[in-house]
Short mmCIF file of C-alpha atoms in Angstrom, two decimals:
data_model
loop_
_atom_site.label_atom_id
_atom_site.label_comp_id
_atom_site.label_asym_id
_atom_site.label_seq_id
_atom_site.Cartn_x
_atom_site.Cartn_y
_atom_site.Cartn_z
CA UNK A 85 -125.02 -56.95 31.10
CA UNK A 86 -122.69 -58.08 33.91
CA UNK A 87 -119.83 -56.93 30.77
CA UNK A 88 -120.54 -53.90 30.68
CA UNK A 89 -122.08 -52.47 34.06
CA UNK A 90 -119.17 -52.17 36.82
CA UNK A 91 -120.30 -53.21 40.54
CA UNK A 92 -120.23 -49.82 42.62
CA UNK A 93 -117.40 -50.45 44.50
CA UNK A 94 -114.81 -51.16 42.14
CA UNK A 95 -115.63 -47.95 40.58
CA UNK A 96 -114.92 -45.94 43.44
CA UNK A 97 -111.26 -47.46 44.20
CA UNK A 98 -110.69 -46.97 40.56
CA UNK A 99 -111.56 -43.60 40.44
CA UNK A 100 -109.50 -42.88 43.65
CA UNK A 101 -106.24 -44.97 41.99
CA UNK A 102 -106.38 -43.14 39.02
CA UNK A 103 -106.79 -39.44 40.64
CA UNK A 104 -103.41 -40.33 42.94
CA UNK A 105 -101.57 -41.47 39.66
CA UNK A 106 -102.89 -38.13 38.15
CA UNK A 107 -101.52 -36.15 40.87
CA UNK A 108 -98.00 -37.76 40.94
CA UNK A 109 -97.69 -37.57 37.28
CA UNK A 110 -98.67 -33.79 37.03
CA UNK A 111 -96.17 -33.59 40.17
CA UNK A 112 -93.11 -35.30 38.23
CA UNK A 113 -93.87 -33.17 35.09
CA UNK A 114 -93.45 -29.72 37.45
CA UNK A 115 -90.44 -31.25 38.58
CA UNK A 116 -88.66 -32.13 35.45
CA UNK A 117 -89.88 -28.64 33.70
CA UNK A 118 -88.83 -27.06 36.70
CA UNK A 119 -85.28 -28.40 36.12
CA UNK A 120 -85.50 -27.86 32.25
CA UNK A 121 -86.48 -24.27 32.29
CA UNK A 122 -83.03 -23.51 34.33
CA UNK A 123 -80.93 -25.29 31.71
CA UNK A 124 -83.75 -24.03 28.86
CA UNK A 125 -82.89 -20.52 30.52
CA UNK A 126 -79.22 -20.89 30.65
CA UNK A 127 -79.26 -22.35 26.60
CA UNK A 128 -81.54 -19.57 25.92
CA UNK A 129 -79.69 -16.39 27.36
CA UNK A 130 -76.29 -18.29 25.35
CA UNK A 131 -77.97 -18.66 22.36
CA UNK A 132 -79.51 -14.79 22.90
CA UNK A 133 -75.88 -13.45 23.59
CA UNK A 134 -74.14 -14.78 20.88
CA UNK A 135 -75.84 -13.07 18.00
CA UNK A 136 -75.69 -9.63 19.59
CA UNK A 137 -71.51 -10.06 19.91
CA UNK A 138 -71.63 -10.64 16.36
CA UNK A 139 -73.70 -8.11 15.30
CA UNK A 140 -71.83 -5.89 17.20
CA UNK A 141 -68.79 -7.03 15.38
CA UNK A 142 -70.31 -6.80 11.93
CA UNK A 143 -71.49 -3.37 12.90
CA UNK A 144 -67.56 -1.86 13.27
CA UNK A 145 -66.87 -2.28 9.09
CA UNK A 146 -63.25 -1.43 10.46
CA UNK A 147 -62.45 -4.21 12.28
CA UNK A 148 -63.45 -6.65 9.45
CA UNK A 149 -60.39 -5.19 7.35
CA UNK A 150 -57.14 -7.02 7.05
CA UNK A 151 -54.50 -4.83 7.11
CA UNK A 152 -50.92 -6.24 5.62
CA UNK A 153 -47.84 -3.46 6.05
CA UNK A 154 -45.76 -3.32 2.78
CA UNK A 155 -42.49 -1.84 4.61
CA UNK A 156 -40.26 0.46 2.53
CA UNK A 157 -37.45 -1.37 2.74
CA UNK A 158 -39.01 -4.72 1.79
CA UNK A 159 -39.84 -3.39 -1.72
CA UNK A 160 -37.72 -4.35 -4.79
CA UNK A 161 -34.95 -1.51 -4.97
CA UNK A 162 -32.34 -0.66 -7.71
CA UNK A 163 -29.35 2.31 -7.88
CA UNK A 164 -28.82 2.73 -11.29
CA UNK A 165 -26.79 5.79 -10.64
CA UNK A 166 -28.93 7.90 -13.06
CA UNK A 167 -32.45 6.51 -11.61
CA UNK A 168 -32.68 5.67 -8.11
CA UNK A 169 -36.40 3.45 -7.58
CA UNK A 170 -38.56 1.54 -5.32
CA UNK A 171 -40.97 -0.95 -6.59
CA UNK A 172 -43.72 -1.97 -4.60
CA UNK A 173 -44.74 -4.34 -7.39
CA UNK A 174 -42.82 -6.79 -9.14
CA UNK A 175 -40.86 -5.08 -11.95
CA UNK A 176 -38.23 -5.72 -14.17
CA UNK A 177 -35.34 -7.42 -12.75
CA UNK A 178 -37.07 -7.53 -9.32
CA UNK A 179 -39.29 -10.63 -8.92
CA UNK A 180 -41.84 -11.48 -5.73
CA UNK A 181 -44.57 -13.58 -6.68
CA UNK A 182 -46.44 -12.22 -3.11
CA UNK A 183 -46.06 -8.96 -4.83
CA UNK A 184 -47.35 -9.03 -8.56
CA UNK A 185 -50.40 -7.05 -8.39
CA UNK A 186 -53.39 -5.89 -6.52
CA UNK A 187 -56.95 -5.61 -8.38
CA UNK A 188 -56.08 -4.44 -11.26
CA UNK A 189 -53.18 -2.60 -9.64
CA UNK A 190 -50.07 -3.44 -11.17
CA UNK A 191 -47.01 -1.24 -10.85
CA UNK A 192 -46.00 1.60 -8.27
CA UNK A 193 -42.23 3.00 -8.60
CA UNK A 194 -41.03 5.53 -6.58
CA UNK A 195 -38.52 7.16 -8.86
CA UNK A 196 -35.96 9.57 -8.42
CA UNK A 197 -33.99 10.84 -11.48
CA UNK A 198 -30.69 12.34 -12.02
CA UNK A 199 -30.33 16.02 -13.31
CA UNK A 200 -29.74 15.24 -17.47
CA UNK A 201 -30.73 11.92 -17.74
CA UNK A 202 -34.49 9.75 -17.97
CA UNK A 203 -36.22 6.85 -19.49
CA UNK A 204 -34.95 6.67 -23.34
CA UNK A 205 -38.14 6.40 -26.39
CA UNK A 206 -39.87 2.94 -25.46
CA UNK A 207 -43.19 1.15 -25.98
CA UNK A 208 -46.03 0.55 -23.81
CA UNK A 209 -49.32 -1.35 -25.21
CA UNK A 210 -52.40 -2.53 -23.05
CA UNK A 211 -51.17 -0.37 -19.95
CA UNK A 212 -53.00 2.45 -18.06
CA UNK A 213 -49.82 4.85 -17.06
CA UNK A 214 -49.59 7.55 -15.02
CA UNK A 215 -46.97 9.61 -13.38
CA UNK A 216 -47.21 11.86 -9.96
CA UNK A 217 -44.92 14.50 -9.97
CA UNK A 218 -43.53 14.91 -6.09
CA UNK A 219 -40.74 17.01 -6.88
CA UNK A 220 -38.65 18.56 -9.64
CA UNK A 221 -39.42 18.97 -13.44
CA UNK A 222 -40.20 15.75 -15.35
CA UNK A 223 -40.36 16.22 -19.61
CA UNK A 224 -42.41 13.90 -21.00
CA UNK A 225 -42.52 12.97 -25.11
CA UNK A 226 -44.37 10.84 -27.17
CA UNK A 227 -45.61 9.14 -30.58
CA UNK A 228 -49.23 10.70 -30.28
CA UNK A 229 -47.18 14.37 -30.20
CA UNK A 230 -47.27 15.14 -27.01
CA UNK A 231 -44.42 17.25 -25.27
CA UNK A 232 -44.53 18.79 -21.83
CA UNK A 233 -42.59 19.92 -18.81
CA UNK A 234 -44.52 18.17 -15.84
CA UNK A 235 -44.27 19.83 -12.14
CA UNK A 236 -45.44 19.34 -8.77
CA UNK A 237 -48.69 18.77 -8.35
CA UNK A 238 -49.28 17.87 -12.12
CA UNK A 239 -50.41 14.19 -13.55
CA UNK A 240 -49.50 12.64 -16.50
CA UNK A 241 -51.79 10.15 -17.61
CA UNK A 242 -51.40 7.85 -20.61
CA UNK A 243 -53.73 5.22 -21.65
CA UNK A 244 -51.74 3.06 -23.96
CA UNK A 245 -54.39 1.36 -25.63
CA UNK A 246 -53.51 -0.65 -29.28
CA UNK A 247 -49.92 0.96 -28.46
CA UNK A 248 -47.60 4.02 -28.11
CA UNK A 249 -43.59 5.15 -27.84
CA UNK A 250 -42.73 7.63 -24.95
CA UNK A 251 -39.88 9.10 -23.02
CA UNK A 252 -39.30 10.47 -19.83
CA UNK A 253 -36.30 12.90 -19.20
CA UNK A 254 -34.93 15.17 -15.98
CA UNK A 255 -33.62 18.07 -18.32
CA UNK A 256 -32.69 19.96 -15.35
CA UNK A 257 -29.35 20.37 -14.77
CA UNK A 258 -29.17 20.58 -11.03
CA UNK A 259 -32.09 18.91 -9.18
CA UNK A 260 -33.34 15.22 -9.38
CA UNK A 261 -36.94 14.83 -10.27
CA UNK A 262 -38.97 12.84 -7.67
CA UNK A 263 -42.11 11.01 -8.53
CA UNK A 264 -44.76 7.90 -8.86
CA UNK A 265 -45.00 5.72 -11.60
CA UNK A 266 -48.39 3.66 -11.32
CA UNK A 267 -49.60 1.41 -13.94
CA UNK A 268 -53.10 -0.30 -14.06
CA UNK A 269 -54.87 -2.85 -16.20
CA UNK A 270 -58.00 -1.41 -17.94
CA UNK A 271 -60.79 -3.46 -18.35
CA UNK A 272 -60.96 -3.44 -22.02
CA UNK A 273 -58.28 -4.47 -24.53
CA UNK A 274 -57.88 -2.61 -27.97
CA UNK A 275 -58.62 1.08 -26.32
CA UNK A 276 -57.38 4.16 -28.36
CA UNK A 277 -54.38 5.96 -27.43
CA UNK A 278 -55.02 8.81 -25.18
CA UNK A 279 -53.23 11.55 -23.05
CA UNK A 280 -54.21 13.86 -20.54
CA UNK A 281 -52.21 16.03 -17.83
CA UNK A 282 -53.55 17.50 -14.75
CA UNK A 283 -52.49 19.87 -11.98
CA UNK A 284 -53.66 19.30 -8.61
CA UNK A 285 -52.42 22.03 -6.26
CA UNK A 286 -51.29 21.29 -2.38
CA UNK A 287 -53.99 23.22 -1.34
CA UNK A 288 -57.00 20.59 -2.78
CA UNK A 289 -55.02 18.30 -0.61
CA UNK A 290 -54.15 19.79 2.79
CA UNK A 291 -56.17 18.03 5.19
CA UNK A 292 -58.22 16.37 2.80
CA UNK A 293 -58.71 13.59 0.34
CA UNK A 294 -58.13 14.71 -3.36
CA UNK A 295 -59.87 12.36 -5.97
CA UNK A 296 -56.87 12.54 -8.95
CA UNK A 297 -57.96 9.21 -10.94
CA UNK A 298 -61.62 8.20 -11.06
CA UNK A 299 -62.92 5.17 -13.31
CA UNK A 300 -64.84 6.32 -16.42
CA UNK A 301 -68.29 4.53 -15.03
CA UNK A 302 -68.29 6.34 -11.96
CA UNK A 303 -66.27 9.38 -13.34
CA UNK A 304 -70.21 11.43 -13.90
CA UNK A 305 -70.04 15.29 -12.89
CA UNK A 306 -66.26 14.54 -11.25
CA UNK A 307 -64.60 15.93 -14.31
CA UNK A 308 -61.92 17.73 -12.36
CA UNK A 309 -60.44 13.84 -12.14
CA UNK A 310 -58.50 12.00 -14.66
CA UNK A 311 -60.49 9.32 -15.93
CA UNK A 312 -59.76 5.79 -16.36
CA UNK A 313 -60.97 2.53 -17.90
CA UNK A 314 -60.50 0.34 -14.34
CA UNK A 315 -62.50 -0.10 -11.93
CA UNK A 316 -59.71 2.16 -9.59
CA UNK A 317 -60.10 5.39 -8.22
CA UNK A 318 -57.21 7.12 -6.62
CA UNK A 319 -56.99 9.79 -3.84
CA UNK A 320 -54.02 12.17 -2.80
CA UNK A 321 -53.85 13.90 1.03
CA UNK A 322 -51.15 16.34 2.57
CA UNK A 323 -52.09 15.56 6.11
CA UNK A 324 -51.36 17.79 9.01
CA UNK A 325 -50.10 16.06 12.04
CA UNK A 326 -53.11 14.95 14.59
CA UNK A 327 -55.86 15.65 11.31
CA UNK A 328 -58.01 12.71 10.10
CA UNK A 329 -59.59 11.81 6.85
CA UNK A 330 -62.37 9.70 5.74
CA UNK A 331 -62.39 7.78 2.80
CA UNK A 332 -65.87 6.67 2.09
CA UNK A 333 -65.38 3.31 -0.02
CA UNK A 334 -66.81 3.54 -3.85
CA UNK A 335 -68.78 1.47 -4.60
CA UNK A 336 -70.54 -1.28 -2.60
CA UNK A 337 -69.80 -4.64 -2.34
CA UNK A 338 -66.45 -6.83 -2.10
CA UNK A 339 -63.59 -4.43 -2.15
CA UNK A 340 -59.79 -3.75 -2.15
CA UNK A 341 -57.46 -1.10 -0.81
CA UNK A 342 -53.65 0.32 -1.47
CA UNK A 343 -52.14 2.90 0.54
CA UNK A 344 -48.54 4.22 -0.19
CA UNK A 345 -47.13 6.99 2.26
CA UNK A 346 -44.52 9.44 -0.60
CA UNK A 347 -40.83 9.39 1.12
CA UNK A 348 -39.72 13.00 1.35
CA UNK A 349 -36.25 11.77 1.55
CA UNK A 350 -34.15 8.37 -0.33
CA UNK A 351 -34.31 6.44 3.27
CA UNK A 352 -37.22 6.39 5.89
CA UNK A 353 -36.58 8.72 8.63
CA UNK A 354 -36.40 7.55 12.12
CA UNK A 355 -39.30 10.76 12.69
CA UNK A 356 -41.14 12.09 10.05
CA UNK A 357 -44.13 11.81 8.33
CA UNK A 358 -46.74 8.63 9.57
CA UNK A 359 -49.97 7.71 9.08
CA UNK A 360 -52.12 5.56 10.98
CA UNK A 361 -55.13 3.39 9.42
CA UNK A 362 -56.78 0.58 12.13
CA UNK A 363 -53.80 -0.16 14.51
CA UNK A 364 -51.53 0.00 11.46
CA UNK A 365 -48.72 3.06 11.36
CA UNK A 366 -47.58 3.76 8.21
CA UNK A 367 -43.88 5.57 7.80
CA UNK A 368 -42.49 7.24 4.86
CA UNK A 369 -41.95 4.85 2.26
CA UNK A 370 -44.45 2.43 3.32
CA UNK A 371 -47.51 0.86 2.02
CA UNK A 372 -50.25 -1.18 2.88
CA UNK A 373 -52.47 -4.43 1.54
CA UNK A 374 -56.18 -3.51 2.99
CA UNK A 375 -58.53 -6.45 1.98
CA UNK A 376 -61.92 -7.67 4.14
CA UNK A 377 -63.55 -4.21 2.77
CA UNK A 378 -67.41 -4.42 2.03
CA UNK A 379 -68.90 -0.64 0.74
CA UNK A 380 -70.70 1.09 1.86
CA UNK A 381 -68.01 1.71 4.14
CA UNK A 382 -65.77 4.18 5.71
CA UNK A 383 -62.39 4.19 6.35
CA UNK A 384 -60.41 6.28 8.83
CA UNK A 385 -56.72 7.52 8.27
CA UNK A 386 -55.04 9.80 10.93
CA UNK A 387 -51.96 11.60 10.68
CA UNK A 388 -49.52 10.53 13.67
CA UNK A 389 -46.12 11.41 12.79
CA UNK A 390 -44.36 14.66 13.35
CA UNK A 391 -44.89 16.24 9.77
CA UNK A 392 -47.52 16.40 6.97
CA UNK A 393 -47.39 13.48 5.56
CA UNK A 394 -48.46 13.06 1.90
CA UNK A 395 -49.70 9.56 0.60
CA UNK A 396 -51.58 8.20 -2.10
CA UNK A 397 -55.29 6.14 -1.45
CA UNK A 398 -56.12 3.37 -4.02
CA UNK A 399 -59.75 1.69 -3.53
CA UNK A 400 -60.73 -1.11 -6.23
CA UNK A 401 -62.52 -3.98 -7.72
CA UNK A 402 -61.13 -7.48 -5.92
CA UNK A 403 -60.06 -8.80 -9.17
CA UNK A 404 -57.59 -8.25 -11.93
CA UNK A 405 -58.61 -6.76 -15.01
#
């Protein structure tokens, strides 16, 4: 009995002892949350203010792109007297291994040619080739029997497939001819031989982005392009000075950009043509790496020089063929 039944007086005291403990524990608990929730606050408007600056940042597609100028005067040159060239690319006797392709991207000369003379009958095999005629007449002759007079405005595709023989000749006695050589990998081997020209007048590109090259997967009702086994598509623009363009990116996921501004003239002029893409400005004769891309996206490109200024747009797969 005397175990288990507490005297009344005892009880009382410990009742009143453990009601004051009760109180100053309940009191040092408000205190310490009190101090917590400033620090809790402070950790919790950081950790709140961080994810919005990033998805602010992620937001801009822009800004994610890296942007790497290819000046005009850094590419590989050559003066062979009858051909005068540029090669953004690594190409015969010029050698960068920083500049040996991009995607499947693989050659870009700017050639000029002198009046009688061109590229004697050679062999291509495995090569996607075509030519952009700036300026001047440009014959071109091969093994499939093909012969034409190319122009301004007109490209010359060839997809060399198993294998062909070509040449390429200025038979004008007076003027140089002026124009792009670009050469892609296609993503099969063993492809047929085939040819196809195309004119693409000024006018489709004034202010504008003109889709000339278009891979064959994604080619559907745009007949009006050349099509091409690669995953490459290629746009041309004659932009007005202060005009903008948008180039809405082709497919979604990772990837990769080219942009080569045409010269009008053998050297860059100190004024002339320019365009700008991010904080990048672009002269005559330039080009430019742009990597970081994730479609969908868009991509701006203004014209801020003192002329039109004509350049060619490359989007494509991140990896070689």
């Amino acid at each position: 009995m005397s175990d288990t039944t507490l005297p009344e007086q005892p009880t009382s005291t410990s009742t009143a002892l453990i009601s004051t403990k009760t109180f100053s524990a309940l009191v040092a608990i408000i205190a310490v949350a009190l101090a917590f929730s400033s620090s809790f606050r402070t950790t919790l408007s950081s950790l709140l203010t961080k994810p919005t600056a990033r998805t602010m940042s992620t937001a801009a597609a822009p800004a994610s792109m890296k942007i790497t100028k290819r000046p005009w005067s850094h590419r590989g040159h050559a003066d062979h007297d009858w051909l005068y060239t540029y090669h953004s690319f690594s190409f015969a006797s010029y050698y960068d291994p920083r500049h040996e392709s991009w995607g499947p991207l693989r050659v870009i000369n700017e050639d000029r040619v002198k009046p009688g003379t061109g590229f004697g009958t050679h062999s291509h095999a495995e090569f996607l080739i075509f030519s952009y005629i700036v300026d001047g007449t440009l014959e071109h002759k091969d093994s499939m029997g093909n012969l034409e007079n190319l122009k301004r405005g007109e490209v010359q595709f060839t997809s060399a497939g198993t294998g062909i023989r070509h040449s390429e000749y200025n038979r004008n006695k007076d003027d140089e001819v002026h124009f792009l050589q670009i050469w892609a990998k296609p993503n099969k081997k063993g492809l047929k031989p085939h040819y196809e020209t195309k004119k693409f007048s000024d006018e489709e590109k004034v202010d504008k982005l003109c889709r000339i090259m278009e891979s064959t997967d994604r080619l559907g009702d745009k007949k009006h392009a050349i099509g091409l086994q690669a995953d490459l598509s290629m746009d041309a623009s004659i932009l007005s000075p202060g005009k903008k363009v948008t180039h809405e990116v082709v497919a979604e996921g990772p990837r990769k950009l080219f942009a080569q501004v045409v010269m009008s003239k053998r050297a860059q002029p100190k004024t002339g043509a320019q365009i700008k893409i991010g904080e990048t400005v672009l002269g005559e004769g330039d080009g430019a790496y742009i990597d970081n891309v994730r479609g969908p996206a868009s991509i701006e490109i203004e014209s801020v020089g003192d002329k039109p200024a004509e350049f060619l747009l490359f989007d494509m797969g991140p990896e070689e063929q």
